[in-house]
Amino acid sequence: MIDKKSLSERDICTKFITPAVEKSGWNTHTQLLEEVSFTDGKIYVRGKLTARGNKKRADYILYYKPNIPIAIIEAKDNKHSVRAGIQQALDYAQILDIPCVFSSNGDGFLFHDRTATDGNIETEIGIDDFPTPEQLWEKYKKYKGISTPTAEKISSQDYYFDGTSRKPRYYQQIAVNRTVEAIANGQNRIILVMATGTGKTYTAFQIIHRLWKSGAKKRILFLADRNALIDQTRRGDFKHFKDKMTVVKHRMIDKSYEIYLALYQGLSGTDEDANVYKQFSPNFFDLIVIDECHRGSAKEDSSWREILSYFKNATHIGLTATPKETKETSNTEYFGDPIYTYSLKQGIDDGFLAPYRVVRIGLNVDAEGWRPDRGKTDKEGNAIEDRIYNRKDFDRNLVIEERTELVAKKLTEFLKGYDRFAKTIVFCVDIDHAERMRTALAKQNADLVADNYKYIMQITGDNDEGKRELDNFINPEEKYPVIATTSELMTTGVDAQTCKVIVLDANINSMTKFKQIIGRGTRINEEFGKLFFTILDFRNATDLFADKDFDGDPIRVKPVSQEEDLSLVVIEEEENTIKVLDEATGEEIVFEKAKIRYPDGSKLNGNWVAREPDAKREKIYVNGVDVSVLVSREMYFDQHGKPITTSLKDHTKEIIKEKFGSLDAFLNKWNATDRKEAIITELQEQGVMVEALYESVDKQVDLFDLICHVAFDQPPMTRKERANNVRKRNYFTKYSEQAKKVLEALLDKYADEGISNIESIEVLRVNPFDEFGSPTEIIHEFGNKEKYLQAVKELEKELYKVAE
């Protein structure tokens, strides 16, 4: 007779839970996955080093078909009750959008039915009574509102599998399933909001493939607004459509294909003959997917919106990282509320997106403003209007050469201390600013520019040479260009996997634009060492991180009519002017309110007209201005992604005291934990910036002392002091001479590097331990591995004896 109480959790799974599920008809190869990790673990930045947090892991996920999860089981050992795992399972079920939730200790199951409406939401069932796949599929259909055979056929259509190990991440799976199920239930306007870098195109491919294969949608149009996005899509995820797919080019239409990729600009135009989309009948397409839908299709009077209106009987799916909700544009007005949102914060917390460091650099002229001295003239010798110029004016109305040079100098200093070949995007006010910034950076980096002039490139809409280098900039395999100066061209649609530095030297008032710019750095590429990125902010643009809308739902604002060519992208808005970028030509155009009043003379009538080219605002160029750095500091963010406004010490004290109510509680935890590295990880997950705290106190202070000092006001001891105290006690006398030398070396290692570096046996492979022999030989001096580890544990107790 097996004593269940003596079995581990894994033994309970192997001997009782898995056989019970298998007995109910579940295929253990295709329907039952054990120990499923569904996140990658948040990345924590420690100076230049990074570490991964824990992955979220479910004990079991049950699938009706691959990528269609319908149940989750959380297992516990038999010392726990059958109910012990239910809360964790419910948490995971909510994240994974799973309706059937189970907890088990091997005696039976507690079943939480998220579809229940009759009060029987939780019931206990015997170990031999686990539901069959068909029973739980019925629950799933109820949960999803799938009520007809046709809807069931579409919803159960297989995903595309390419024969590799690639499969959708959990949030992609949810986005695909919810979209397909909504369409199966008759919904025809859908929007998916997924942060930049989370694989919107792959998600779109799986949606299209399942709908196409099920026969629900036979002819499909994928719309984008840039050639780069179309080419990237065709060569990437959509390549599996092979000869069923075509790209609409040169306004030529071939109606024999099933999947069409097209630019808005390639289908629409300014006259009747140019509207190529009208060569198709209004009912030709069953499905239209609109990439970056916050741009071309968000405004209801757009010429691009006409394409969607023409194919109004098709199902329309919008994809965006930043749904646009302003007085002029609205995605939700057209598509409705997002069917699924996966935010930047979620992506970073899950470890699928790169976290960011923010360094704010404040310049004296930005903080205090600049007023010209009496008689001050510009570079042309013209008098300068006497007023205070501020951050909004710089590089837009007034150019201070020294300011541009100082920004270039500070960026260069940062790269010299970090990595001079870290891919960097500098966002400037306009094309002129990007051009001047390229020159200033070239002067600061003359050595590398002499080796290869492409070290720094201006990549803007008007610069053909720069635009040709865009593909090389975003290609991880290409070394050059390293630094790109830009204004608008690189804000969206640029898949810069290895971009490690983003420089903000532009005034950013739009949350949509800010999110898109930050998105240029969020992709992870572990192969090329890209796990985080740094934002250098010269304009306080990162104040937008504190805005509740940064990672929140878009606020819906009823749109108003505005007559302008909506193929133009709004760069900047003021009370009576709007500056836009014509991405086709790279030209910046200023629209201004027409100076026409209503008959009663009461107000402007709201029409917009393009300012004449010769009426463009002239810039003033000055030099000889004293520009200096007032302050340069790193910003810190809490576990919710919001800037920390209190001091770092106060913020840390609050978190630690919440976790450990007293000094005794902390001491007990510290002494009971075998590996102190686990406490570091745990504190980081709670939002403590351990490395930053070291720098603010004293790098030679141990983590133990750091916490005791910051949270409990204890006087700290340095690591060296703790190590010397151990030596004074003649603690090593019970060991052999060789073992003493090893422990002495471990003490030195602790004094230099801290506790976590002596806890791993791997330390025995490095200097000076390799002088004592191999790790096996060193361990033999202590008797065996267990005795060596015990000696290290005793050494740790001696180190912290004074504080006990």
Coordinates of C-alpha atoms in Angstrom, one line a residue, residues 146-655:
I146 CA -20.6 28.7 -29.9
S147 CA -24.1 27.4 -30.6
T148 CA -24.3 26.2 -34.2
P149 CA -22.6 23.4 -36.2
T150 CA -21.1 25.9 -38.6
A151 CA -19.7 28.0 -35.8
E152 CA -18.3 24.9 -34.2
K153 CA -16.6 23.8 -37.4
I154 CA -14.9 27.2 -37.8
S155 CA -13.9 27.4 -34.1
S156 CA -12.3 23.9 -34.1
Q157 CA -10.3 24.4 -37.3
D158 CA -6.7 23.4 -36.9
Y159 CA -3.9 26.0 -36.6
Y160 CA -1.2 26.0 -39.3
F161 CA 1.9 24.0 -38.2
D162 CA 5.1 24.4 -40.2
G163 CA 6.9 21.3 -39.0
T164 CA 9.2 23.2 -36.6
S165 CA 8.9 23.7 -32.9
R166 CA 7.3 27.1 -33.4
K167 CA 3.9 27.6 -31.9
P168 CA 1.8 30.6 -30.8
R169 CA 2.5 32.2 -27.4
Y170 CA -0.4 32.1 -25.0
Y171 CA -1.6 35.6 -25.8
Q172 CA -1.4 35.0 -29.6
Q173 CA -3.4 31.9 -29.0
I174 CA -6.1 33.9 -27.2
A175 CA -6.1 36.6 -29.8
V176 CA -6.5 34.0 -32.6
N177 CA -9.1 32.0 -30.8
R178 CA -11.2 34.9 -29.8
T179 CA -11.1 36.4 -33.2
V180 CA -12.0 33.2 -35.0
E181 CA -14.8 32.5 -32.5
A182 CA -16.2 36.0 -32.8
I183 CA -16.3 35.7 -36.6
A184 CA -17.9 32.2 -36.3
N185 CA -20.6 33.9 -34.2
G186 CA -21.3 36.5 -36.8
Q187 CA -19.2 39.5 -35.6
N188 CA -17.9 41.5 -38.6
R189 CA -15.9 44.4 -37.1
I190 CA -13.0 43.3 -34.8
I191 CA -9.9 45.1 -33.4
L192 CA -6.9 43.5 -31.8
V193 CA -4.6 45.6 -29.7
M194 CA -1.2 44.0 -29.3
A195 CA 2.0 45.9 -28.2
T196 CA 4.8 46.4 -30.7
G197 CA 7.0 43.4 -30.9
T198 CA 4.4 40.8 -29.8
G199 CA 3.8 39.3 -33.3
K200 CA 0.7 40.9 -34.7
T201 CA 1.5 39.6 -38.2
Y202 CA 2.0 36.0 -37.1
T203 CA -1.3 36.3 -35.2
A204 CA -3.0 37.6 -38.3
F205 CA -1.6 34.8 -40.4
Q206 CA -3.0 32.1 -38.0
I207 CA -6.4 33.9 -38.0
I208 CA -6.5 34.1 -41.8
H209 CA -5.2 30.5 -42.3
R210 CA -7.9 29.0 -40.0
L211 CA -10.7 31.0 -41.5
W212 CA -9.5 30.2 -45.0
K213 CA -9.0 26.5 -44.4
S214 CA -12.4 26.1 -42.7
G215 CA -14.0 27.7 -45.8
A216 CA -15.5 30.5 -43.8
K217 CA -13.5 33.1 -45.7
K218 CA -12.4 32.4 -49.3
R219 CA -10.8 35.6 -50.5
I220 CA -8.8 37.8 -48.2
L221 CA -7.2 41.2 -48.4
F222 CA -4.3 42.2 -46.1
L223 CA -3.9 46.0 -46.1
A224 CA -0.9 48.0 -44.9
D225 CA 0.4 51.5 -45.5
R226 CA 4.1 50.9 -46.2
N227 CA 5.9 48.9 -48.7
A228 CA 8.3 47.7 -46.0
L229 CA 5.4 46.2 -44.1
I230 CA 4.0 44.4 -47.2
D231 CA 7.4 43.0 -48.1
Q232 CA 8.1 41.9 -44.5
T233 CA 4.7 40.1 -44.4
R234 CA 5.1 38.4 -47.7
R235 CA 8.6 37.1 -47.0
G236 CA 7.8 36.3 -43.3
D237 CA 4.7 34.6 -41.8
F238 CA 2.5 34.7 -44.9
K239 CA 5.1 32.8 -47.1
H240 CA 3.2 29.6 -46.3
F241 CA 0.3 30.8 -48.6
K242 CA 2.7 30.2 -51.5
D243 CA 1.0 30.4 -54.9
K244 CA -2.4 31.3 -53.4
M245 CA -1.0 34.8 -52.5
T246 CA -0.2 37.9 -54.6
V247 CA 0.9 41.4 -53.9
V248 CA -1.0 44.1 -55.8
K249 CA 1.5 46.2 -57.7
H250 CA 1.5 48.9 -60.3
R251 CA -2.3 49.1 -60.1
M252 CA -2.6 45.7 -61.9
I253 CA -5.3 43.4 -60.7
D254 CA -5.4 39.6 -61.2
K255 CA -8.6 38.1 -59.7
S256 CA -7.3 34.5 -59.8
Y257 CA -5.7 34.6 -56.3
E258 CA -7.2 34.0 -52.9
I259 CA -4.8 36.0 -50.6
Y260 CA -4.0 39.6 -51.6
L261 CA -1.5 41.9 -50.0
A262 CA -1.8 45.6 -50.9
L263 CA -0.9 49.1 -49.9
Y264 CA -3.7 51.6 -49.2
Q265 CA -2.0 53.9 -51.6
G266 CA -1.8 51.2 -54.3
L267 CA -5.6 50.7 -54.2
S268 CA -6.8 54.3 -53.7
G269 CA -6.2 57.6 -55.4
T270 CA -7.4 61.1 -56.1
D271 CA -9.5 60.4 -59.2
E272 CA -11.9 57.8 -60.4
D273 CA -9.4 56.0 -62.6
A274 CA -6.9 55.7 -59.8
N275 CA -9.2 53.9 -57.5
V276 CA -8.0 50.4 -58.4
Y277 CA -10.0 48.7 -55.7
K278 CA -13.1 49.3 -57.8
Q279 CA -11.8 46.8 -60.3
F280 CA -13.0 44.3 -57.7
S281 CA -16.7 43.8 -57.1
P282 CA -17.9 45.1 -53.7
N283 CA -18.4 41.5 -52.6
F284 CA -15.1 40.1 -53.9
F285 CA -13.4 39.9 -50.5
D286 CA -14.8 38.0 -47.5
L287 CA -12.2 39.2 -45.1
I288 CA -10.0 42.4 -44.9
V289 CA -7.2 42.6 -42.3
I290 CA -6.0 46.2 -41.7
D291 CA -2.4 46.4 -40.3
E292 CA -1.5 49.5 -38.2
C293 CA -5.2 50.5 -38.3
H294 CA -4.6 53.5 -36.1
R295 CA -3.1 55.2 -39.1
G296 CA -4.8 54.9 -42.5
S297 CA -8.3 53.8 -41.5
A298 CA -9.0 55.5 -38.2
K299 CA -10.6 58.6 -39.7
E300 CA -14.1 58.3 -41.1
D301 CA -13.6 60.8 -44.0
S302 CA -10.3 59.3 -45.1
S303 CA -9.8 58.3 -48.8
W304 CA -8.4 55.1 -47.4
R305 CA -11.6 54.5 -45.3
E306 CA -13.4 54.5 -48.7
I307 CA -11.8 51.2 -49.5
L308 CA -13.3 49.6 -46.4
S309 CA -16.7 51.2 -47.1
Y310 CA -16.6 49.8 -50.6
F311 CA -16.0 46.3 -49.2
K312 CA -18.4 46.9 -46.4
N313 CA -19.9 43.4 -46.6
A314 CA -16.6 41.8 -45.8
T315 CA -15.4 41.1 -42.2
H316 CA -12.9 43.7 -41.1
I317 CA -10.1 43.0 -38.6
G318 CA -8.0 45.9 -37.4
L319 CA -4.5 45.3 -35.9
T320 CA -2.7 48.0 -33.9
A321 CA -0.4 48.5 -30.9
T322 CA -1.9 51.9 -30.3
P323 CA -5.6 52.4 -31.1
K324 CA -6.2 56.0 -31.9
E325 CA -8.8 57.9 -30.0
T326 CA -8.7 61.7 -30.5
K327 CA -11.1 64.4 -31.5
E328 CA -10.3 63.7 -35.1
T329 CA -9.9 59.9 -35.2
S330 CA -11.4 56.9 -33.6
N331 CA -10.7 53.2 -34.1
T332 CA -13.4 52.0 -31.6
E333 CA -16.0 54.2 -33.4
Y334 CA -15.4 51.9 -36.4
F335 CA -14.3 48.5 -35.0
G336 CA -15.9 48.6 -31.5
D337 CA -14.0 47.8 -28.3
P338 CA -10.9 45.6 -28.6
I339 CA -11.7 41.9 -28.6
Y340 CA -8.3 41.3 -26.9
T341 CA -5.6 43.6 -25.6
Y342 CA -2.0 42.5 -24.8
S343 CA -0.2 45.6 -23.5
L344 CA 3.4 46.6 -23.3
K345 CA 3.4 46.2 -19.5
Q346 CA 2.1 42.6 -19.8
G347 CA 4.7 41.8 -22.5
I348 CA 7.5 43.1 -20.2
D349 CA 6.1 41.3 -17.1
D350 CA 5.9 38.0 -19.1
G351 CA 9.4 38.4 -20.4
F352 CA 8.4 38.5 -24.1
L353 CA 9.3 42.2 -24.4
A354 CA 12.5 44.0 -23.4
P355 CA 12.3 46.2 -20.3
Y356 CA 13.7 49.8 -20.5
R357 CA 16.0 52.0 -18.5
V358 CA 15.4 55.8 -18.7
V359 CA 18.1 58.3 -18.3
R360 CA 16.8 61.9 -18.2
I361 CA 19.3 64.6 -19.2
G362 CA 18.1 68.2 -18.4
L363 CA 19.8 71.1 -20.2
N364 CA 19.9 74.6 -18.7
V365 CA 18.2 76.2 -21.7
D366 CA 15.4 73.7 -21.6
A367 CA 14.7 74.1 -17.9
E368 CA 15.2 77.8 -17.7
G369 CA 14.4 79.0 -21.2
W370 CA 16.6 81.3 -23.2
R371 CA 16.2 85.0 -23.8
P372 CA 18.6 86.7 -26.3
D373 CA 20.9 89.4 -24.9
R374 CA 20.2 93.0 -26.1
G375 CA 21.4 93.3 -29.7
K376 CA 21.8 89.5 -30.2
T377 CA 21.6 88.6 -33.8
D378 CA 21.1 85.2 -35.6
K379 CA 23.8 83.7 -37.9
E380 CA 22.6 85.8 -40.8
G381 CA 23.0 89.0 -38.8
N382 CA 19.3 89.5 -38.2
A383 CA 17.9 90.8 -34.9
I384 CA 16.2 88.1 -32.8
E385 CA 12.8 88.8 -31.3
D386 CA 13.1 89.6 -27.6
R387 CA 11.2 86.9 -25.8
I388 CA 11.9 83.7 -23.8
Y389 CA 12.4 80.7 -26.0
N390 CA 11.8 77.3 -24.4
R391 CA 11.8 73.6 -25.2
K392 CA 8.8 73.9 -27.6
D393 CA 10.8 76.4 -29.7
F394 CA 14.1 74.6 -29.9
D395 CA 14.8 73.1 -33.3
R396 CA 11.3 74.0 -34.4
N397 CA 11.4 77.8 -34.4
L398 CA 14.9 78.5 -33.1
V399 CA 18.0 76.4 -33.5
I400 CA 20.8 76.7 -30.9
E401 CA 23.9 75.1 -32.4
E402 CA 25.5 74.5 -29.0
R403 CA 22.4 72.6 -27.9
T404 CA 22.5 70.2 -30.8
E405 CA 26.3 69.7 -30.2
L406 CA 25.7 69.0 -26.5
V407 CA 23.0 66.4 -27.2
A408 CA 25.4 64.7 -29.7
K409 CA 28.2 64.8 -27.1
K410 CA 26.1 63.3 -24.3
L411 CA 24.8 60.5 -26.5
T412 CA 28.4 59.7 -27.6
E413 CA 29.6 59.7 -24.0
F414 CA 26.9 57.2 -23.1
L415 CA 27.7 54.9 -26.0
K416 CA 31.4 55.0 -25.2
G417 CA 30.6 53.8 -21.6
Y418 CA 28.1 51.2 -22.9
D419 CA 28.7 49.9 -26.4
R420 CA 29.6 52.1 -29.4
F421 CA 28.0 49.6 -31.8
A422 CA 24.7 49.5 -30.0
K423 CA 22.0 50.2 -32.6
T424 CA 20.6 53.6 -31.8
I425 CA 17.6 55.7 -33.1
V426 CA 17.7 59.4 -32.4
F427 CA 14.2 61.0 -32.8
C428 CA 14.4 64.6 -33.8
V429 CA 11.9 67.5 -34.2
D430 CA 11.9 67.4 -38.0
I431 CA 14.0 66.5 -41.0
D432 CA 16.3 69.6 -40.7
H433 CA 17.0 68.7 -37.1
A434 CA 17.8 65.1 -38.1
E435 CA 20.2 66.3 -40.7
R436 CA 22.0 68.6 -38.3
M437 CA 22.1 65.9 -35.6
R438 CA 23.8 63.5 -38.0
T439 CA 26.5 66.1 -38.6
A440 CA 27.0 66.8 -34.9
L441 CA 27.2 63.1 -34.1
A442 CA 29.7 62.6 -37.0
K443 CA 32.0 65.2 -35.4
Q444 CA 31.7 63.5 -32.0
N445 CA 32.5 60.0 -33.6
A446 CA 35.0 61.0 -36.2
D447 CA 37.1 57.9 -35.6
L448 CA 34.3 55.5 -36.4
V449 CA 32.9 57.6 -39.2
A450 CA 36.3 57.6 -40.8
D451 CA 36.3 53.8 -40.7
N452 CA 32.8 53.6 -42.3
Y453 CA 30.7 56.7 -43.1
K454 CA 27.6 54.6 -42.6
Y455 CA 28.2 54.5 -38.9
I456 CA 25.7 57.4 -38.6
M457 CA 22.9 57.8 -41.2
Q458 CA 20.0 60.2 -41.5
I459 CA 17.0 58.0 -42.3
T460 CA 14.1 60.4 -43.2
G461 CA 11.4 60.4 -45.8
D462 CA 13.2 62.9 -48.0
N463 CA 16.6 61.1 -48.0
D464 CA 16.9 58.3 -50.5
E465 CA 20.4 57.2 -49.4
G466 CA 19.2 56.9 -45.8
K467 CA 16.0 55.1 -46.8
R468 CA 18.0 52.6 -48.7
E469 CA 19.9 51.8 -45.5
L470 CA 16.8 51.2 -43.4
D471 CA 16.8 47.5 -44.1
N472 CA 20.5 47.3 -43.1
F473 CA 19.8 49.1 -39.8
I474 CA 17.0 46.7 -38.8
N475 CA 18.9 43.6 -39.9
P476 CA 20.7 42.1 -36.9
E477 CA 23.4 40.6 -39.2
E478 CA 24.4 44.0 -40.6
K479 CA 26.9 46.1 -38.5
Y480 CA 26.1 49.4 -40.2
P481 CA 24.4 51.8 -39.8
V482 CA 24.8 52.0 -36.1
I483 CA 23.1 55.3 -35.3
A484 CA 20.0 56.5 -37.2
T485 CA 18.8 60.1 -37.0
T486 CA 15.1 60.4 -38.0
S487 CA 12.0 62.5 -37.4
E488 CA 8.9 60.5 -38.4
L489 CA 9.9 57.7 -40.8
M490 CA 11.0 55.3 -38.1
T491 CA 8.2 55.8 -35.6
T492 CA 6.2 52.8 -36.7
G493 CA 6.5 49.6 -38.8
V494 CA 10.2 49.3 -38.2
D495 CA 11.1 45.9 -36.8
A496 CA 14.4 47.0 -35.2
Q497 CA 15.1 43.8 -33.2
T498 CA 18.5 44.9 -32.0
C499 CA 17.8 48.6 -31.2
K500 CA 19.4 49.1 -27.8
V501 CA 19.2 52.9 -27.4
I502 CA 16.4 55.3 -28.2
V503 CA 17.1 59.0 -27.9
L504 CA 14.2 61.4 -27.5
D505 CA 15.1 64.9 -28.6
A506 CA 11.7 65.8 -29.9
N507 CA 8.6 67.2 -28.2
I508 CA 6.1 64.3 -28.1
N509 CA 2.6 65.3 -27.2
S510 CA 0.7 62.3 -28.7
M511 CA 0.4 59.2 -26.6
T512 CA 0.0 57.1 -29.8
K513 CA 3.2 58.4 -31.2
F514 CA 5.0 58.0 -27.8
K515 CA 3.9 54.3 -27.6
Q516 CA 5.0 53.7 -31.1
I517 CA 8.4 55.2 -30.6
I518 CA 9.0 53.2 -27.3
G519 CA 7.9 50.1 -29.3
R520 CA 11.0 50.5 -31.5
G521 CA 13.1 49.2 -28.6
T522 CA 10.9 46.5 -27.1
R523 CA 11.8 43.5 -29.2
I524 CA 14.1 40.9 -27.7
N525 CA 16.9 39.2 -29.6
E526 CA 18.8 36.9 -27.3
E527 CA 21.1 35.7 -30.0
F528 CA 22.5 39.2 -30.4
G529 CA 22.4 40.1 -26.7
K530 CA 19.4 42.4 -26.9
L531 CA 17.5 41.9 -23.6
F532 CA 16.8 45.5 -22.6
F533 CA 17.1 49.0 -24.0
T534 CA 17.9 52.4 -22.7
I535 CA 16.0 55.6 -23.4
L536 CA 18.0 58.9 -23.3
D537 CA 15.4 61.6 -22.8
F538 CA 16.4 65.2 -23.5
R539 CA 12.9 66.7 -23.6
N540 CA 11.1 65.2 -20.6
A541 CA 9.0 63.1 -23.1
T542 CA 9.1 60.2 -20.7
D543 CA 6.7 62.1 -18.4
L544 CA 4.1 60.3 -20.5
F545 CA 5.1 57.1 -18.7
A546 CA 3.2 58.6 -15.7
D547 CA 0.1 59.2 -17.7
K548 CA -2.7 56.8 -16.8
D549 CA -3.3 56.2 -20.5
F550 CA 0.2 55.0 -21.2
D551 CA -0.7 51.4 -20.4
G552 CA -4.5 51.8 -20.1
D553 CA -7.4 51.5 -22.4
P554 CA -7.9 54.2 -25.0
I555 CA -10.4 56.9 -24.1
R556 CA -13.1 57.0 -26.8
V557 CA -13.8 60.4 -28.1
K558 CA -16.6 61.0 -30.7
P559 CA -14.9 62.0 -33.9
V560 CA -15.5 65.3 -35.7
S561 CA -15.2 65.9 -39.4
Q562 CA -11.9 67.2 -40.7
E563 CA -11.1 67.6 -44.4
E564 CA -7.6 66.6 -45.1
D565 CA -5.8 63.9 -47.0
L566 CA -5.6 61.1 -44.4
S567 CA -2.7 59.4 -46.1
L568 CA -0.8 62.1 -44.2
V569 CA 0.4 61.3 -40.7
V570 CA -0.1 64.0 -38.0
I571 CA 3.2 65.0 -36.5
E572 CA 2.2 67.8 -34.3
E573 CA -1.0 69.7 -33.4
E574 CA -1.5 73.2 -32.1
E575 CA -4.5 75.3 -31.6
N576 CA -4.8 76.5 -35.2
T577 CA -2.2 74.5 -37.1
I578 CA -1.5 70.8 -37.8
K579 CA 1.9 69.7 -39.2
V580 CA 1.8 66.4 -41.1
L581 CA 4.2 64.1 -43.0
D582 CA 3.4 63.0 -46.5
E583 CA 5.1 59.6 -46.3
A584 CA 5.0 59.1 -50.0
T585 CA 7.2 62.1 -50.7
G586 CA 8.8 62.7 -47.3
E587 CA 7.5 66.3 -47.4
E588 CA 6.2 68.0 -44.2
I589 CA 3.1 70.1 -44.8
V590 CA 1.5 72.6 -42.4
F591 CA -2.3 72.9 -42.4
E592 CA -3.9 75.9 -40.7
K593 CA -7.4 76.9 -39.9
A594 CA -8.8 79.0 -42.8
K595 CA -9.3 82.6 -41.8
I596 CA -13.0 82.5 -42.5
R597 CA -15.6 83.4 -40.0
Y598 CA -19.3 82.5 -39.7
P599 CA -21.7 85.2 -41.0
D600 CA -22.1 86.5 -37.4
G601 CA -18.3 86.8 -37.1
S602 CA -18.3 84.6 -34.0
K603 CA -15.7 81.9 -34.7
L604 CA -13.6 80.1 -37.2
N605 CA -15.5 77.6 -39.3
G606 CA -13.2 74.7 -38.8
N607 CA -12.0 74.2 -42.4
W608 CA -8.3 73.4 -42.9
V609 CA -6.1 74.6 -45.7
A610 CA -2.5 73.8 -46.6
R611 CA -0.1 76.7 -45.9
E612 CA 1.7 77.9 -49.0
P613 CA 5.3 76.6 -49.3
D614 CA 6.7 80.1 -49.1
A615 CA 4.7 80.7 -46.0
K616 CA 6.4 77.9 -44.1
R617 CA 7.7 78.9 -40.7
E618 CA 11.3 80.1 -41.0
K619 CA 13.7 79.0 -38.4
I620 CA 16.2 81.2 -36.5
Y621 CA 19.7 79.8 -36.3
V622 CA 21.9 81.1 -33.4
N623 CA 25.2 80.2 -31.8
G624 CA 27.4 81.5 -29.0
V625 CA 24.9 80.4 -26.4
D626 CA 26.0 78.8 -23.1
V627 CA 24.4 75.4 -23.0
S628 CA 25.2 73.0 -20.2
V629 CA 23.8 69.9 -18.5
L630 CA 21.9 70.8 -15.3
V631 CA 21.1 67.2 -14.2
S632 CA 21.5 63.7 -15.5
R633 CA 19.8 60.9 -13.7
E634 CA 18.3 57.5 -14.2
M635 CA 14.5 57.2 -13.6
Y636 CA 13.2 54.2 -11.8
F637 CA 9.8 52.4 -12.3
D638 CA 7.8 50.4 -9.8
Q639 CA 6.5 46.8 -10.5
H640 CA 3.4 48.4 -12.1
G641 CA 5.5 50.3 -14.7
K642 CA 4.9 53.7 -13.1
P643 CA 7.7 56.2 -12.3
I644 CA 8.8 56.2 -8.7
T645 CA 8.2 59.7 -7.3
T646 CA 9.5 59.1 -3.8
S647 CA 13.1 58.5 -3.0
L648 CA 14.5 55.1 -4.0
K649 CA 15.2 54.3 -0.3
D650 CA 11.6 55.2 0.8
H651 CA 10.1 53.1 -2.1
T652 CA 12.3 50.1 -1.1
K653 CA 11.5 50.4 2.6
E654 CA 7.8 50.4 1.8
I655 CA 8.1 47.2 -0.3

